[in-house]
Coordinates of C-alpha atoms and ligand atoms in Angstrom, one line a residue:
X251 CA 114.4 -22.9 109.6
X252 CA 112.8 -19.5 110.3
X253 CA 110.7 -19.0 113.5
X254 CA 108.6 -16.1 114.6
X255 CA 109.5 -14.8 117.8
X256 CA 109.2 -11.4 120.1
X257 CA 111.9 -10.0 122.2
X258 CA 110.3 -7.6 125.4
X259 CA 113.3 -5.0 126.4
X260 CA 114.8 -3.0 123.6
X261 CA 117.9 -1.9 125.7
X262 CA 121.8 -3.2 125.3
X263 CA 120.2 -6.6 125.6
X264 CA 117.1 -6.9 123.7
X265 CA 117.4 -4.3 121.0
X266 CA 121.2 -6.4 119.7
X267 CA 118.6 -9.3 120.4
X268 CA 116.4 -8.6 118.1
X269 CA 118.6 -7.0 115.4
X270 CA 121.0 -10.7 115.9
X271 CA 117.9 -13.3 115.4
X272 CA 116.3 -11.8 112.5
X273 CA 120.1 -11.7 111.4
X274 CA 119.4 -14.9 111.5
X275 CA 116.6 -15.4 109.2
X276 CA 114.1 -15.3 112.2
X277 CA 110.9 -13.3 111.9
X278 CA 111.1 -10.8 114.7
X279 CA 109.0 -8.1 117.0
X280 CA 110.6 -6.1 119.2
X281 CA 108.5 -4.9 122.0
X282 CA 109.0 -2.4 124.4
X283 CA 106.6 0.4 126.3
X284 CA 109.2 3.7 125.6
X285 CA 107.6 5.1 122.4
X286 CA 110.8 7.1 121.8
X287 CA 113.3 4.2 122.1
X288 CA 110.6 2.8 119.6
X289 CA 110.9 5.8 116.7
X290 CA 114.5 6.0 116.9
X291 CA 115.0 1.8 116.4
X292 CA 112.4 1.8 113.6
X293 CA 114.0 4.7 112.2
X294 CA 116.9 2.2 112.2
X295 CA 118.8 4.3 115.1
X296 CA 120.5 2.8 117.8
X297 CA 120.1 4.6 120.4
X298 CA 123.4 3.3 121.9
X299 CA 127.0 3.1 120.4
X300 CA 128.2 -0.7 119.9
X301 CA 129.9 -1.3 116.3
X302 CA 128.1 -2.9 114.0
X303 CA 124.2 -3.2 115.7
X304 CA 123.0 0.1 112.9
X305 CA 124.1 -1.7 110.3
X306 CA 122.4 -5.4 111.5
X307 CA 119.3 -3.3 112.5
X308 CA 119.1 -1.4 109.1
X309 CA 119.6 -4.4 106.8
X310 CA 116.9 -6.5 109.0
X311 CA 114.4 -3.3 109.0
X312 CA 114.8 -3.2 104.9
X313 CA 114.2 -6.8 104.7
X314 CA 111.1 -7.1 106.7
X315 CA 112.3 -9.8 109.2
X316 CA 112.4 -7.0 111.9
X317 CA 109.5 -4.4 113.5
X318 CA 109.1 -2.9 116.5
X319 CA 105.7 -2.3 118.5
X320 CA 104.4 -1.2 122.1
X321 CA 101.3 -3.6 121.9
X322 CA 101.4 -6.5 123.9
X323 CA 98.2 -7.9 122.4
X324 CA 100.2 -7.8 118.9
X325 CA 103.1 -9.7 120.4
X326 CA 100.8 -12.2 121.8
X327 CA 99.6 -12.6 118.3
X328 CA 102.3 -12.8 116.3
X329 CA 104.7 -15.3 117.7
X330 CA 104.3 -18.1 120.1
X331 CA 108.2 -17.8 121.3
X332 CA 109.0 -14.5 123.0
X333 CA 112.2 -13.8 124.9
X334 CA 112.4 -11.6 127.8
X335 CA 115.6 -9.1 127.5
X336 CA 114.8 -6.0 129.8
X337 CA 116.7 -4.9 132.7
X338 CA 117.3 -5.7 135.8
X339 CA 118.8 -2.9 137.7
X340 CA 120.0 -2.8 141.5
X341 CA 117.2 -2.1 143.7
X342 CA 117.8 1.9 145.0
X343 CA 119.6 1.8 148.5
X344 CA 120.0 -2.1 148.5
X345 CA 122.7 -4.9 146.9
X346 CA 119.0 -6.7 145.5
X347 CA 118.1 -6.6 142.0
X348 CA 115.0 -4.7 140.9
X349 CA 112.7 -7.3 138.6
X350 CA 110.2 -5.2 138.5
X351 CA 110.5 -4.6 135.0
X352 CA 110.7 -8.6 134.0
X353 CA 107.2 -8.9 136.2
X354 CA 105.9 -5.7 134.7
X355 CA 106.2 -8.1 131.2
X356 CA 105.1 -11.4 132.4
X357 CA 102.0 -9.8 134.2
X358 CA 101.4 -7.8 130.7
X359 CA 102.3 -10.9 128.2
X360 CA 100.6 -13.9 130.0
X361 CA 97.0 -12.8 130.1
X362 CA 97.5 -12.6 126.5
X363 CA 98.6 -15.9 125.6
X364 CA 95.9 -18.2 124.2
X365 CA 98.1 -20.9 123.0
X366 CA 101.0 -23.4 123.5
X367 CA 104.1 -20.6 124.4
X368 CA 107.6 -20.6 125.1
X369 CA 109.1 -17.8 127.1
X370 CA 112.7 -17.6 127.4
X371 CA 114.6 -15.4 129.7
X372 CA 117.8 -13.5 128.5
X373 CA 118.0 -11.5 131.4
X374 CA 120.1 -11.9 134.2
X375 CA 118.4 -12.2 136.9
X376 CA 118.5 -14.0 140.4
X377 CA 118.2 -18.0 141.0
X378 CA 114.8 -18.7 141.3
X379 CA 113.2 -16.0 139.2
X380 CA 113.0 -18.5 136.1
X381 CA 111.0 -21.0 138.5
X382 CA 108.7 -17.8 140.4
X383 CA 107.4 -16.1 137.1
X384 CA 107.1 -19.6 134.9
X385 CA 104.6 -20.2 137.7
X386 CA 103.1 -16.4 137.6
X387 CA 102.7 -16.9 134.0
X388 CA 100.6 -20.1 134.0
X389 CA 98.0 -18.7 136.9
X390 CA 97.2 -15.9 134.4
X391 CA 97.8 -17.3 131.0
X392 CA 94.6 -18.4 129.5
X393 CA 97.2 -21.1 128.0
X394 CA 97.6 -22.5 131.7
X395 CA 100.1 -25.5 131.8
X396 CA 100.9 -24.7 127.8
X397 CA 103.1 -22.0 128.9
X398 CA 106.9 -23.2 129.8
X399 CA 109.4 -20.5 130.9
X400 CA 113.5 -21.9 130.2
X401 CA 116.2 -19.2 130.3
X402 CA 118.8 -18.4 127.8
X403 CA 121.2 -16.2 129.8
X404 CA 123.3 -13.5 127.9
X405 CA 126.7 -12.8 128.0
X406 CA 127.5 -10.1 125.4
X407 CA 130.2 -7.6 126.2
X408 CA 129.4 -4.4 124.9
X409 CA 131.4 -3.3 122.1
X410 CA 131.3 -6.7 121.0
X411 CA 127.7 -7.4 121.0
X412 CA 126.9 -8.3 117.5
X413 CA 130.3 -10.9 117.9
X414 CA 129.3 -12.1 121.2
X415 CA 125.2 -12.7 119.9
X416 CA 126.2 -14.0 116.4
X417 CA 129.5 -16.7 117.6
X418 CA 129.1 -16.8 121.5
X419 CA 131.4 -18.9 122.9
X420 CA 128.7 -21.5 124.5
X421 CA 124.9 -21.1 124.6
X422 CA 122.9 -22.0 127.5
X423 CA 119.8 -23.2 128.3
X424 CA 118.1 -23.6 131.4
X425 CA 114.6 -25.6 131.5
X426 CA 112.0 -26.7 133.6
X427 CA 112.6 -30.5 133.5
X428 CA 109.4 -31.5 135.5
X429 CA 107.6 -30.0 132.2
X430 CA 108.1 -30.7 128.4
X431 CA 111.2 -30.1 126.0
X432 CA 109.3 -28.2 124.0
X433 CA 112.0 -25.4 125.6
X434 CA 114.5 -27.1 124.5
X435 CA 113.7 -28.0 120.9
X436 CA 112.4 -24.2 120.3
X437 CA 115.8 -23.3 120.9
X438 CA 117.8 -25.9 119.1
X439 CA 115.7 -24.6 116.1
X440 CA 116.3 -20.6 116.7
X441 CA 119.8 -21.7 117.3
X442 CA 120.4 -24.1 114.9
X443 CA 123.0 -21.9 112.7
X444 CA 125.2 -21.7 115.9
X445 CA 124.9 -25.0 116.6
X446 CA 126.0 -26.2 113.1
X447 CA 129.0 -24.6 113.9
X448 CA 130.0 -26.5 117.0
X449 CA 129.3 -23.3 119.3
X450 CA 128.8 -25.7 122.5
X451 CA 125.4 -26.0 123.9
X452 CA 124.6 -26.8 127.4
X453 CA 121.3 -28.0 128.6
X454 CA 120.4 -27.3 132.5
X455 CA 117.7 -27.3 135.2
X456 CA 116.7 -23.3 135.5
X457 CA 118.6 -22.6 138.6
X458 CA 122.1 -23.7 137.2
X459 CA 121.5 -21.8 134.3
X460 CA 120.4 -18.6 136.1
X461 CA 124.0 -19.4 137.9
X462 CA 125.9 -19.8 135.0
X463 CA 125.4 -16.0 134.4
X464 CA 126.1 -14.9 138.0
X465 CA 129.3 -17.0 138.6
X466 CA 130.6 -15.7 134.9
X467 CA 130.5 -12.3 135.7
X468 CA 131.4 -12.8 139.8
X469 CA 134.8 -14.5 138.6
X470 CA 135.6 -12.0 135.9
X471 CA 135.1 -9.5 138.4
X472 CA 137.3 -11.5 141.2
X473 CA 140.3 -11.4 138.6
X474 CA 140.2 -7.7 138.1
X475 CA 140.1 -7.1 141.7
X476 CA 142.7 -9.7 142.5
X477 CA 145.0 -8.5 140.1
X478 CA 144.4 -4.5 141.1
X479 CA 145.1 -5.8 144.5
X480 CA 148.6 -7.5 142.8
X481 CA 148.9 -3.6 141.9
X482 CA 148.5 -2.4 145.5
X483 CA 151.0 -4.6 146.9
X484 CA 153.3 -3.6 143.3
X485 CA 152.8 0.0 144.7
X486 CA 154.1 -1.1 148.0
X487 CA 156.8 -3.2 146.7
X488 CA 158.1 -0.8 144.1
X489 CA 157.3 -3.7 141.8
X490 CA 155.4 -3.7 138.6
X491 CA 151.8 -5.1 138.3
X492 CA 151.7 -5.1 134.2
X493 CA 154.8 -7.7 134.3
X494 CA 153.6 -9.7 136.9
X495 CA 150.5 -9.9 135.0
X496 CA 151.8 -10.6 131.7
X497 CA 154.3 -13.1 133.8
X498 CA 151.6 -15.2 135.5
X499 CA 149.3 -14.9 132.2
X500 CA 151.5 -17.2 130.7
X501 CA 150.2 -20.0 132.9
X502 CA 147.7 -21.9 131.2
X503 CA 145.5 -22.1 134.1
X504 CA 145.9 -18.5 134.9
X505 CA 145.3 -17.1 131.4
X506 CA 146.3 -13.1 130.7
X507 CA 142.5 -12.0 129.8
X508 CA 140.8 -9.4 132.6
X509 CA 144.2 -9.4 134.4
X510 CA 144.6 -5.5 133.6
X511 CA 144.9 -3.4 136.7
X512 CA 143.7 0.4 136.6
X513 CA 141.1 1.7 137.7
X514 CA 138.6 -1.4 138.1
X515 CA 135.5 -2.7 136.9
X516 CA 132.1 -0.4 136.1
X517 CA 129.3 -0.4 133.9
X518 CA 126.0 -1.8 134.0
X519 CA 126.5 -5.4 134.5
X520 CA 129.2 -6.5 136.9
X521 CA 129.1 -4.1 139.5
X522 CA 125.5 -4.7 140.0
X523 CA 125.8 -8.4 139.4
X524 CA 127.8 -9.2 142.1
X525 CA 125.7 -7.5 144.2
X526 CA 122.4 -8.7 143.4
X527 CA 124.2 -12.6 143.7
X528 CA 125.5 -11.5 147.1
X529 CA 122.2 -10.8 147.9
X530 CA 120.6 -13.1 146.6
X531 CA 123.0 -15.8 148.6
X532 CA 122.1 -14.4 151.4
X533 CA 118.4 -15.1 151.0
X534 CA 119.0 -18.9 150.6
X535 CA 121.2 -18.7 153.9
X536 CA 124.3 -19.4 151.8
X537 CA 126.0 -15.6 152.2
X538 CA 128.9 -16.9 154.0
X539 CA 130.2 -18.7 150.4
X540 CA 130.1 -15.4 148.7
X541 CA 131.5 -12.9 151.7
X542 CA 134.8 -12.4 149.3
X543 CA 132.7 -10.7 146.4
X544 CA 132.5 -7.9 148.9
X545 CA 136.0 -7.9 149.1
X546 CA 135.8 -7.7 145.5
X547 CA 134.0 -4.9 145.7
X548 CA 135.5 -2.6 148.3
X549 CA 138.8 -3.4 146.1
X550 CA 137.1 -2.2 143.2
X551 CA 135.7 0.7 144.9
X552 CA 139.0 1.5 146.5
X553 CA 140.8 1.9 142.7
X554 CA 138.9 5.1 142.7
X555 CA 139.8 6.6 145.6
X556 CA 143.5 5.8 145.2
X557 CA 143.5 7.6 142.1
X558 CA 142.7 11.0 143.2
X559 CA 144.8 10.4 145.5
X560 CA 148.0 9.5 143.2
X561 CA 146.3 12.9 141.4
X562 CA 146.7 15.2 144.2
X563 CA 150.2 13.8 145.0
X564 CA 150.9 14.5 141.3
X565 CA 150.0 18.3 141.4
X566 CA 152.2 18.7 144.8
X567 CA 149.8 17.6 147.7
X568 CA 146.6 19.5 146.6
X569 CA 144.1 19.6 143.7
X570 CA 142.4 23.2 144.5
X571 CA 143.0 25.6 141.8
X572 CA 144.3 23.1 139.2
X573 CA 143.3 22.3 135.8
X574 CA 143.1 18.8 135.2
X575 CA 142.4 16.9 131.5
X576 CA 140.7 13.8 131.8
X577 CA 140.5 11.7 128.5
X578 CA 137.8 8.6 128.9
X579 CA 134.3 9.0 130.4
X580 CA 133.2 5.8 129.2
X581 CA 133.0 2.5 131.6
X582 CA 135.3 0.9 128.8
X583 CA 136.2 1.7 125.2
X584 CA 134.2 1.0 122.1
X585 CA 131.2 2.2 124.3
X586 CA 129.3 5.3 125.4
X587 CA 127.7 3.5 128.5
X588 CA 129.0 5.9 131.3
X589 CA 126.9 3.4 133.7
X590 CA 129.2 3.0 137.1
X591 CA 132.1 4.8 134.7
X592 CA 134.9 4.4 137.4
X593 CA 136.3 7.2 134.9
X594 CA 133.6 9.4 135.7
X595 CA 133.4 8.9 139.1
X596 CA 137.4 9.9 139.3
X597 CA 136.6 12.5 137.5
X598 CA 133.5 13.9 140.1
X599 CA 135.6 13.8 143.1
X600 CA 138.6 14.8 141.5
X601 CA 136.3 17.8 140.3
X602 CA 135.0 18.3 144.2
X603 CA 138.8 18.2 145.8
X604 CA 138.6 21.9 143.8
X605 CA 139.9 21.3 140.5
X606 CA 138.7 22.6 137.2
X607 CA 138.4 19.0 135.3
X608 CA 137.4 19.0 131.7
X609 CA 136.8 15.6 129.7
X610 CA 137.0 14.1 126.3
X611 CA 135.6 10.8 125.6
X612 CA 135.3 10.1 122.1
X613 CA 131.6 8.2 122.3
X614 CA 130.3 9.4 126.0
X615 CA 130.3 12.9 126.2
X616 CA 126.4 13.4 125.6
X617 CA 126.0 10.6 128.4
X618 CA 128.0 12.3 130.8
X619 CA 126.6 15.7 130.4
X620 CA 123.4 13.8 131.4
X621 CA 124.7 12.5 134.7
X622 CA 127.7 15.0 135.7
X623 CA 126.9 18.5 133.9
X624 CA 128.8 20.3 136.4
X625 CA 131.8 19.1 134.6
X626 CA 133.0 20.9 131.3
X627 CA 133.7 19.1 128.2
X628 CA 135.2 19.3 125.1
X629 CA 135.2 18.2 121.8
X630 CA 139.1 17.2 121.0
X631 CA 141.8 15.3 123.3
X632 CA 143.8 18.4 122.3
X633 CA 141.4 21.1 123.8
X634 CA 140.3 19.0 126.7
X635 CA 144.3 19.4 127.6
X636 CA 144.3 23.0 127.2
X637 CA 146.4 24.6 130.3
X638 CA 146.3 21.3 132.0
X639 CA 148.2 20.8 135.6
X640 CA 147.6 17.1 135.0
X641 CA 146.2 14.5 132.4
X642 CA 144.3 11.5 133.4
X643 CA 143.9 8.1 131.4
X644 CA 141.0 6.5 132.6
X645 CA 139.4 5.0 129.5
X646 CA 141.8 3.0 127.4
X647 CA 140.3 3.9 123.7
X648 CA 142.9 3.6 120.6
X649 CA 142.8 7.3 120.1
X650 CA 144.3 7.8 123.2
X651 CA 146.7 4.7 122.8
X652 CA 147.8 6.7 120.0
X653 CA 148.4 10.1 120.9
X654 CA 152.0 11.3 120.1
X655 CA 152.8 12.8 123.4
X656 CA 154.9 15.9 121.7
X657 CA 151.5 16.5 119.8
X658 CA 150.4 18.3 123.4
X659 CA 153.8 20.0 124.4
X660 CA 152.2 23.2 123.0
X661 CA 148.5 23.7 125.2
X662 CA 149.5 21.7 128.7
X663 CA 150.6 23.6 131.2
X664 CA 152.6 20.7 133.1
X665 CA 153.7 17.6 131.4
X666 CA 151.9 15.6 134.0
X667 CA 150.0 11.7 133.5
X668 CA 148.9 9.4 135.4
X669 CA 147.5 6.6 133.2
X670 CA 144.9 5.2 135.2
X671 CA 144.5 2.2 132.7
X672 CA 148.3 1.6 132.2
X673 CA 147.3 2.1 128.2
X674 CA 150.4 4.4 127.0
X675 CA 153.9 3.0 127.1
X676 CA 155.3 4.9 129.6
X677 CA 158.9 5.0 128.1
X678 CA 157.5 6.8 125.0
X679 CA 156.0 9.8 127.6
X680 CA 158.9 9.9 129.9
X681 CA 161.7 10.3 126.6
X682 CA 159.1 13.4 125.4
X683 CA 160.2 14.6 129.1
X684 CA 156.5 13.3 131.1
X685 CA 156.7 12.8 134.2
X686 CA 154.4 9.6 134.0
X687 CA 153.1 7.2 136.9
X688 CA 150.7 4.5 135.8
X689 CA 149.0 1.7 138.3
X690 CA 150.9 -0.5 140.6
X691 CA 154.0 -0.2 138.6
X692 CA 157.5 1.4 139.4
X693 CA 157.8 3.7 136.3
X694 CA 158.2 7.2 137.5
X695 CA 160.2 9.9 135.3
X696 CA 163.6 8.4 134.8
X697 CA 163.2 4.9 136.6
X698 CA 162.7 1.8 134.9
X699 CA 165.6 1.9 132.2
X700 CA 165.4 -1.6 131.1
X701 CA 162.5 -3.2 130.0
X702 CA 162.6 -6.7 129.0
X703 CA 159.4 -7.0 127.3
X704 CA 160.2 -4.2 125.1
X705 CA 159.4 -3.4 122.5
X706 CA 155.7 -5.4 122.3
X707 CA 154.7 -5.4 125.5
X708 CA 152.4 -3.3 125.2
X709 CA 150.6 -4.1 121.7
X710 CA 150.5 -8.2 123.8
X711 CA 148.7 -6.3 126.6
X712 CA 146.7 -4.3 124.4
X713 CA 145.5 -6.9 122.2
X714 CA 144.6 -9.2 125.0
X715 CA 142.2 -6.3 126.5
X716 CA 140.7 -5.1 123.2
X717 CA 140.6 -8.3 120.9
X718 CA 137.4 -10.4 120.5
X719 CA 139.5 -13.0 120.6
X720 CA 140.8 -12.4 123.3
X721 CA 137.8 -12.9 125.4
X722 CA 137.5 -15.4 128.2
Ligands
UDX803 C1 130.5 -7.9 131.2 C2 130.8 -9.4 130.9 O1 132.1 -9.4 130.3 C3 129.8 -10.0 129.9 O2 130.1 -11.3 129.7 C4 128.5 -9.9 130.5 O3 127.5 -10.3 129.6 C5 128.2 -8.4 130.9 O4 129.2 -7.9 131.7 P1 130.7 -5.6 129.9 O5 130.0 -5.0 131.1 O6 130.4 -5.2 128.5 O7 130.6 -7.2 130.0 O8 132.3 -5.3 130.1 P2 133.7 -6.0 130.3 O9 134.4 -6.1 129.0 O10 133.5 -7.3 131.0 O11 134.4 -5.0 131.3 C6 133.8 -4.7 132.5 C7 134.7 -3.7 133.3 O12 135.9 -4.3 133.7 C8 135.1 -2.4 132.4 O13 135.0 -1.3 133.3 C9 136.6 -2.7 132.1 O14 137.3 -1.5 131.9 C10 137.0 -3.4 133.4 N1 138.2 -4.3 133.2 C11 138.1 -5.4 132.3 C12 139.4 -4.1 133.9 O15 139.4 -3.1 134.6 N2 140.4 -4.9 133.7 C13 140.4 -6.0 132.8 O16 141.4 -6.7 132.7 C14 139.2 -6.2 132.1

């Protein structure tokens, strides 16, 4: 059954939102104040890369099922079901998230709404909000008690948003049990497709709900730091963190999925998100239970560090003067989010340690311009690698999976890597006469003869990172 509905926040979140429920046969409004996001969506432009949303978003625009508008007043008219999908970034100079922007809608939306309404959060946000603006909203909503707020938290990957929003793995609902199930049979409606399907569906109070979210993205970042600080101790033991991974992977309970070590986590959801829950603990006088996310963090934070180092060790103890090709900008491949890029960042303070860096990214140049246009960039692998001292890995995109090492013998200066994802199969680079070193393992130039997992271990690793299914 087809429902009308509005989605406030046209961003990663709302605009794959929107495109994903009138995908679904749902009549939809997108709403959101920046009149240029606006054009470019209605234009059927995404203003973002992620496979597959143009397409979604052009087929819904043609139909009709999908608009876009900056009028609140409209939105307030035309559906009596709106969800709430804009950001919530970390507050400047503190671990807090900013929900400005998710007040900034409730304080525009609720004076507008006349009638019965359900408001459903996508956002994440901190435990409580749900409860704080569901109140907010019925003090100003001419609607009063009519208006329930439930949230429906998110958990799209990017590059896989269209996936993740059209066969998540679970849905959630969190909802004000003190009030109605009107919440709760909204959704079961809008939902119904996925439901049919089996996709399982978990009905909460709003607190566990807004939890769910926060926990998800605190233990996926716990298991990349835990297994970059396997790596550490691999560097120390002259072991080799990619075998030990794929080694305890095979436990059931372990699982192999987010056990890649590199150059850690970025981007514009879990490095923030663990923050904003640390803070947020520490609010309701329960920071002690989440004290190890810092450690989380200063592990994460430490991946950068240690590769500029392993860099300067590479060039001979130094990086002023040398020319150094770094291929990924993005925060991950299949994106052009340079949010938190840990490849970026690598690339900055490699950059200020007095080396001429120039990058290739295959999505995220124009992004990176924006936020580092001190660094030069070019438009091949090929020319980024022109008279290079060194070549960094630090996005792990197929292209660069792919590249036939040989293919550069001609412009690099040295045949230097350091594969800061532990992408390439390092006996490949070292036979074309590399000298390679990757992250927490023990494969410098002519060590590491026998390789037991040859000659798949790779593609395994590869297809556990990059698969949808091979999400956990
Ligand atoms: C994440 C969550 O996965 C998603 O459920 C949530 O809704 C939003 O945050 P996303 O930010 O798109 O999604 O990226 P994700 O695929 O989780 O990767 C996050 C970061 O971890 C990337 O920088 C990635 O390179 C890094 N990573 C991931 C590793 O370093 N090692 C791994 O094994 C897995």
């Amino acid at each position: 059954m087809a429902s009308q509905m509005t989605v406030f926040g046209t961003g990663y979140l709302g605009a794959t939102h929107a495109a994903c429920m009138a995908e679904l046969g749902h009549e939809v409004l997108g709403v959101d104040i920046d009149p240029a996001k606006l054009a470019k969506l209605e234009a059927g432009e995404v203003p973002f890369y992620e496979p597959e949303l143009e397409e979604v978003l052009r087929r819904n625009l043609a139909n009709g099922r999908l608009r876009f508008t900056s009028s609140y007043a409209e939105a307030a008219e035309f559906a009596d079901i709106h969800f709430i999908g804009v950001g919530t970034p970390q507050k400047k100079g503190e671990y807090a998230a900013d929900l400005q922007y998710i007040d900034a809608v409730i304080d525009g939306l609720a004076p507008k709404l006349c009638r019965p309404t359900v408001i459903l959060g996508k956002s994440t946000v901190p435990v409580g909000t749900a409860k704080r603006i569901g109140e907010r909203a019925r003090a100003l909503a001419p609607a009063g008690e009519g208006v329930e707020v439930a949230w429906n938290p998110e958990f799209l990957r990017e590059g896989y948003a269209v996936h993740d929003t059209l066969h998540p793995d679970r849905l959630v609902l969190g909802i004000d049990r003190t009030r109605s199930r009107r919440a709760e049979e909204v959704v079961r409606v809008i939902y119904s497709q996925l439901l049919q399907e089996g996709i399982p569906f978990l009905v909460t109070d709003l607190a566990t709900a807004e939890l769910v979210k926060t926990a998800a993205n605190s233990f996926l970042a716990t298991k990349i730091s835990f297994i970059n600080a396997m790596a550490e101790v691999c560097e120390a033991a002259d072991a080799d963190v990619t075998v030990l991974a794929d080694a305890i992977g095979y436990d059931t309970r372990i699982g192999r999925l987010f056990l890649n070590a590199g150059i850690g986590f970025g981007g514009g959801c879990l490095p923030k998100d663990i923050r904003a829950f640390m803070a947020r603990a520490g609010e309701l006088g329960a920071d002690q239970a989440l004290t190890f996310l810092r450690e989380v963090d200063n592990i994460n934070m430490r991946r950068r560090t240690r590769v500029v180092e392993l860099a300067r060790d590479m060039v001979g103890g130094s990086l002023l003067g040398t020319r150094v090709a770094v291929l990924g900008a993005a925060f991950k491949p299949d994106s052009d989010d340079v949010r938190d890029s840990p490849a970026l960042n690598i690339a900055g303070q490699v950059q200020l340690q007095g080396a001429s860096v120039t990058v290739y990214d295959p999505k995220a140049i124009e992004n990176s311009r924006k936020l580092f246009p001190t660094l030069d960039y070019a438009a091949t692998a090929l020319d980024a690698c022109r008279g290079a001292d060194l070549l960094l890995i630090l996005t792990e995109w197929t292209e660069f999976q792919e590249l036939d090492p040989a293919s550069l013998h001609p412009v690099v200066r040295s045949r230097t890597v350091l594969d800061g994802r532990n992408c390439l199969d390092p006996g490949e680079w070292m036979r074309a006469g590399w000298q390679y070193r990757g992250i927490g393992r023990n494969c410098e130039s002519g060590r590491r003869q026998h390789d037991p997992f040859e000659p798949d271990k790779f593609a395994v690793a590869r297809s556990f990172f990059n698969t949808s299914e091979g999400k956990q």
